[in-house]
Amino acid sequence: MRKPVIAIDGYSSTGKSSISKVIAKKLGLVHMDTGALYRGVTYFANTHYSNHNGEPDLEQLVKNLGKIKLEFRKEHDDLVLYLNGEDVSKAIRTNEVSQNVSLVAAKKEVRDFLMETQRSIADKGGVIMDGRDIGTVVLPHADFKFFLTASTDERAKRRFLELKGLGIETDIDTVRNNLLTRDKIDSERDVAPLKKADDAILIDNTTLDKNQTIELIVSYLKDF
Ligand code: DC
């Protein structure tokens, strides 16, 4: 029996990745957090092509995309992101990466570079992929599409707690400002902007916890 292809898009810190991970386990699907790929490219740019004001030199990055090898390796039931053989799963969550990732993700060359990795995974079916343009651009023919949103305050609180859990020091205002800036850049960019696909189901989980959001999504998947 063919397994479904599911696209989960939406704003930062609506729980897309952690929710997708649980649903993947429940239904025996492969989960791909596509934001991690954009973060991996940004980490590479920050490390190698940072200019004097701390921003990545996008021209240099684009010229050198061929030097980047990103892969997810399965470790203890989790997919861990490796960049050129180095585990970067924690390094990609820092504020430095969060601050620059939307600029990097707005480059068409970067998006084209990551497209192949994303589509090749979905070709086999049985996948749940989360990001910003999965239902609109990467997998327009997905069997199910969801678009997640929540209030800014709730999202800032969630991201702050997530970073704290990772041992990353920050404050709630920095986190909130970063979310708002990223939302703006992600939604207004020319290439593959963050936007709900016409046929996506909208879920506002401001007042829903992680399990309630999962139950709601799974209730739509029952008929597959
Ligand atoms: O999901 P996240 O917050 O880790 O994503 C980080 C950034 O990557 C996000 O601000 C925009 C970009 N991104 C994107 O442009 N397209 C995707 N499919 C996934 C993420």
Short mmCIF file of C-alpha atoms and ligand atoms in Angstrom, two decimals:
data_model
loop_
_atom_site.label_atom_id
_atom_site.label_comp_id
_atom_site.label_asym_id
_atom_site.label_seq_id
_atom_site.Cartn_x
_atom_site.Cartn_y
_atom_site.Cartn_z
CA MET A 1 0.00 0.00 0.00
CA ARG A 2 1.36 3.42 -0.93
CA LYS A 3 2.09 5.68 1.99
CA PRO A 4 1.09 9.35 1.89
CA VAL A 5 3.22 12.38 1.07
CA ILE A 6 2.47 15.15 3.57
CA ALA A 7 3.51 18.81 3.39
CA ILE A 8 3.58 20.91 6.57
CA ASP A 9 4.31 24.60 6.08
CA GLY A 10 3.92 27.59 8.30
CA TYR A 11 5.48 30.26 10.46
CA SER A 12 8.58 29.77 12.62
CA SER A 13 8.02 28.09 15.98
CA THR A 14 4.57 26.73 15.28
CA GLY A 15 5.98 23.31 16.13
CA LYS A 16 6.16 22.07 12.52
CA SER A 17 9.27 19.94 12.97
CA SER A 18 8.58 18.39 16.34
CA ILE A 19 4.99 17.64 15.33
CA SER A 20 6.08 16.16 11.99
CA LYS A 21 8.61 13.98 13.77
CA VAL A 22 5.94 12.40 15.99
CA ILE A 23 3.51 11.90 13.10
CA ALA A 24 6.30 10.26 11.08
CA LYS A 25 6.91 7.78 13.89
CA LYS A 26 3.20 7.06 14.34
CA LEU A 27 2.59 6.40 10.64
CA GLY A 28 5.96 4.92 9.64
CA LEU A 29 6.94 7.82 7.40
CA VAL A 30 10.29 9.49 6.76
CA HIS A 31 10.47 13.00 8.22
CA MET A 32 12.49 15.77 6.67
CA ASP A 33 12.99 19.13 8.41
CA THR A 34 13.84 21.29 5.40
CA GLY A 35 14.56 24.35 7.58
CA ALA A 36 17.58 22.43 8.89
CA LEU A 37 18.98 22.32 5.34
CA TYR A 38 18.72 26.11 4.96
CA ARG A 39 20.27 26.47 8.41
CA GLY A 40 23.11 24.11 7.39
CA VAL A 41 23.92 26.26 4.34
CA THR A 42 23.78 29.38 6.55
CA TYR A 43 26.13 27.84 9.09
CA PHE A 44 28.57 27.08 6.26
CA ALA A 45 28.27 30.69 5.01
CA ASN A 46 28.79 32.13 8.50
CA THR A 47 31.86 29.98 9.01
CA HIS A 48 33.53 30.56 5.64
CA TYR A 49 32.16 33.69 4.00
CA SER A 50 31.26 36.12 6.77
CA ASN A 51 31.90 39.80 5.92
CA HIS A 52 32.98 42.56 8.33
CA ASN A 53 29.45 43.24 9.70
CA GLY A 54 28.88 39.59 10.50
CA GLU A 55 26.59 38.91 7.55
CA PRO A 56 27.32 36.15 5.07
CA ASP A 57 28.79 37.21 1.72
CA LEU A 58 26.03 35.77 -0.45
CA GLU A 59 27.96 36.15 -3.70
CA GLN A 60 30.83 34.04 -2.35
CA LEU A 61 28.37 31.53 -0.92
CA VAL A 62 26.57 31.08 -4.24
CA LYS A 63 29.90 30.55 -6.04
CA ASN A 64 30.89 27.86 -3.55
CA LEU A 65 27.65 25.90 -3.06
CA GLY A 66 29.36 22.89 -4.66
CA LYS A 67 31.57 22.60 -1.57
CA ILE A 68 28.57 21.83 0.63
CA LYS A 69 27.51 18.27 1.36
CA LEU A 70 24.47 18.00 3.62
CA GLU A 71 23.08 14.68 4.74
CA PHE A 72 20.74 13.39 7.39
CA ARG A 73 22.12 10.35 9.25
CA LYS A 74 19.92 8.17 11.42
CA GLU A 75 21.19 8.06 15.00
CA HIS A 76 19.17 6.59 17.90
CA ASP A 77 15.95 6.95 15.93
CA ASP A 78 16.68 10.60 15.13
CA LEU A 79 17.84 12.18 11.88
CA VAL A 80 21.01 14.14 12.60
CA LEU A 81 22.24 16.76 10.11
CA TYR A 82 25.84 16.44 8.95
CA LEU A 83 27.64 19.15 7.02
CA ASN A 84 30.73 17.87 5.23
CA GLY A 85 30.99 15.04 7.74
CA GLU A 86 30.48 17.19 10.87
CA ASP A 87 27.42 16.90 13.15
CA VAL A 88 25.93 20.42 13.01
CA SER A 89 22.56 19.64 14.60
CA LYS A 90 23.20 21.97 17.54
CA ALA A 91 25.31 24.58 15.71
CA ILE A 92 22.45 25.33 13.28
CA ARG A 93 20.12 26.42 16.13
CA THR A 94 22.22 29.36 17.39
CA ASN A 95 21.08 33.01 17.11
CA GLU A 96 23.88 33.71 14.58
CA VAL A 97 22.35 31.17 12.21
CA SER A 98 18.74 32.26 12.94
CA GLN A 99 19.67 35.88 12.21
CA ASN A 100 21.08 35.16 8.75
CA VAL A 101 19.09 32.17 7.54
CA SER A 102 16.28 34.14 5.87
CA LEU A 103 18.77 36.14 3.78
CA VAL A 104 20.43 32.92 2.65
CA ALA A 105 17.07 31.22 1.99
CA ALA A 106 15.96 34.12 -0.21
CA LYS A 107 18.68 33.31 -2.79
CA LYS A 108 17.31 31.40 -5.77
CA GLU A 109 20.62 29.54 -6.24
CA VAL A 110 20.45 28.23 -2.67
CA ARG A 111 16.84 27.11 -3.10
CA ASP A 112 17.66 25.35 -6.38
CA PHE A 113 20.66 23.67 -4.75
CA LEU A 114 18.47 22.21 -1.97
CA MET A 115 15.53 21.30 -4.20
CA GLU A 116 17.07 18.06 -5.45
CA THR A 117 17.73 16.75 -1.92
CA GLN A 118 14.15 17.49 -0.95
CA ARG A 119 12.42 16.03 -4.02
CA SER A 120 14.52 12.87 -4.15
CA ILE A 121 13.34 11.95 -0.65
CA ALA A 122 9.68 12.41 -1.56
CA ASP A 123 9.93 10.37 -4.78
CA LYS A 124 9.69 7.16 -2.79
CA GLY A 125 6.46 8.27 -1.03
CA GLY A 126 5.82 7.83 2.68
CA VAL A 127 7.23 11.18 3.71
CA ILE A 128 6.30 14.13 5.88
CA MET A 129 8.25 17.24 5.02
CA ASP A 130 8.09 20.53 6.88
CA GLY A 131 9.19 23.98 5.74
CA ARG A 132 7.88 27.15 4.10
CA ASP A 133 7.29 26.24 0.43
CA ILE A 134 6.66 22.50 0.56
CA GLY A 135 2.96 22.60 -0.39
CA THR A 136 3.41 25.43 -2.88
CA VAL A 137 6.71 24.63 -4.67
CA VAL A 138 8.58 21.51 -3.52
CA LEU A 139 5.65 19.06 -3.37
CA PRO A 140 2.68 20.75 -5.06
CA HIS A 141 1.04 17.32 -5.55
CA ALA A 142 1.34 16.20 -1.91
CA ASP A 143 -1.57 14.05 -0.70
CA PHE A 144 -2.10 16.30 2.33
CA LYS A 145 -1.06 19.88 2.99
CA PHE A 146 -1.23 21.74 6.28
CA PHE A 147 -0.34 25.33 7.10
CA LEU A 148 0.48 26.09 10.74
CA THR A 149 0.23 29.44 12.44
CA ALA A 150 0.09 30.81 16.02
CA SER A 151 0.30 34.20 17.75
CA THR A 152 3.69 35.93 17.83
CA ASP A 153 3.84 35.90 21.66
CA GLU A 154 3.14 32.19 21.83
CA ARG A 155 5.72 31.43 19.15
CA ALA A 156 8.38 33.58 20.84
CA LYS A 157 7.73 31.77 24.12
CA ARG A 158 8.09 28.37 22.43
CA ARG A 159 11.34 29.28 20.65
CA PHE A 160 12.78 30.77 23.85
CA LEU A 161 12.07 27.55 25.78
CA GLU A 162 13.45 25.43 22.92
CA LEU A 163 16.72 27.40 22.93
CA LYS A 164 16.92 27.24 26.72
CA GLY A 165 16.49 23.46 26.49
CA LEU A 166 19.43 23.36 24.08
CA GLY A 167 21.53 25.36 26.56
CA ILE A 168 21.56 28.44 24.27
CA GLU A 169 21.48 31.72 26.27
CA THR A 170 19.13 34.40 24.93
CA ASP A 171 16.24 36.67 25.95
CA ILE A 172 12.63 36.72 24.85
CA ASP A 173 12.84 40.11 23.03
CA THR A 174 15.76 38.95 20.87
CA VAL A 175 13.81 35.81 20.03
CA ARG A 176 10.60 37.74 19.22
CA ASN A 177 12.44 40.26 17.01
CA ASN A 178 14.18 37.48 15.14
CA LEU A 179 10.86 35.70 14.51
CA LEU A 180 9.21 38.88 13.19
CA THR A 181 12.16 39.74 10.94
CA ARG A 182 12.28 36.21 9.54
CA ASP A 183 8.49 36.10 8.99
CA LYS A 184 8.77 39.31 6.99
CA ILE A 185 11.73 38.25 4.83
CA ASP A 186 10.32 34.74 4.31
CA SER A 187 6.87 36.04 3.29
CA GLU A 188 8.05 38.88 1.08
CA ARG A 189 10.89 37.26 -0.88
CA ASP A 190 10.50 36.86 -4.65
CA VAL A 191 11.37 33.16 -4.82
CA ALA A 192 9.08 30.61 -3.16
CA PRO A 193 7.73 32.92 -0.42
CA LEU A 194 6.09 31.56 2.71
CA LYS A 195 2.41 31.34 1.87
CA LYS A 196 -0.47 28.96 2.41
CA ALA A 197 -1.18 26.74 -0.60
CA ASP A 198 -4.79 27.18 -1.76
CA ASP A 199 -5.53 23.54 -0.96
CA ALA A 200 -3.75 23.47 2.44
CA ILE A 201 -5.66 23.03 5.71
CA LEU A 202 -5.03 26.01 8.02
CA ILE A 203 -4.28 25.20 11.66
CA ASP A 204 -3.88 27.95 14.28
CA ASN A 205 -2.36 26.24 17.30
CA THR A 206 -2.03 29.26 19.61
CA THR A 207 -4.21 27.51 22.19
CA LEU A 208 -3.39 23.93 21.25
CA ASP A 209 -0.48 22.03 22.73
CA LYS A 210 1.76 19.74 20.72
CA ASN A 211 -0.36 16.61 21.27
CA GLN A 212 -3.62 18.37 20.42
CA THR A 213 -2.10 19.67 17.18
CA ILE A 214 -0.87 16.18 16.32
CA GLU A 215 -4.32 14.67 17.01
CA LEU A 216 -5.97 17.29 14.82
CA ILE A 217 -3.61 16.64 11.90
CA VAL A 218 -3.87 12.87 12.26
CA SER A 219 -7.69 13.14 12.22
CA TYR A 220 -7.46 14.49 8.66
CA LEU A 221 -5.14 11.64 7.60
CA LYS A 222 -7.48 8.82 8.65
CA ASP A 223 -9.08 8.39 5.25
CA PHE A 224 -5.88 7.74 3.32
O1 DC B 1 11.97 25.97 10.09
P1 DC B 1 13.14 26.84 10.51
O2 DC B 1 12.76 27.99 11.39
O3 DC B 1 14.27 26.05 11.07
O4 DC B 1 13.67 27.47 9.11
C1 DC B 1 14.75 28.36 9.06
C2 DC B 1 14.62 29.30 7.88
O5 DC B 1 14.80 28.60 6.65
C3 DC B 1 13.31 30.04 7.74
O6 DC B 1 13.32 31.30 8.38
C4 DC B 1 13.11 30.19 6.26
C5 DC B 1 13.95 29.12 5.64
N1 DC B 1 13.19 28.02 5.03
C6 DC B 1 12.74 28.21 3.74
O7 DC B 1 12.92 29.30 3.19
N2 DC B 1 12.11 27.19 3.10
C7 DC B 1 11.89 26.01 3.70
N3 DC B 1 11.27 25.03 3.04
C8 DC B 1 12.32 25.82 5.04
C9 DC B 1 12.96 26.85 5.68
#
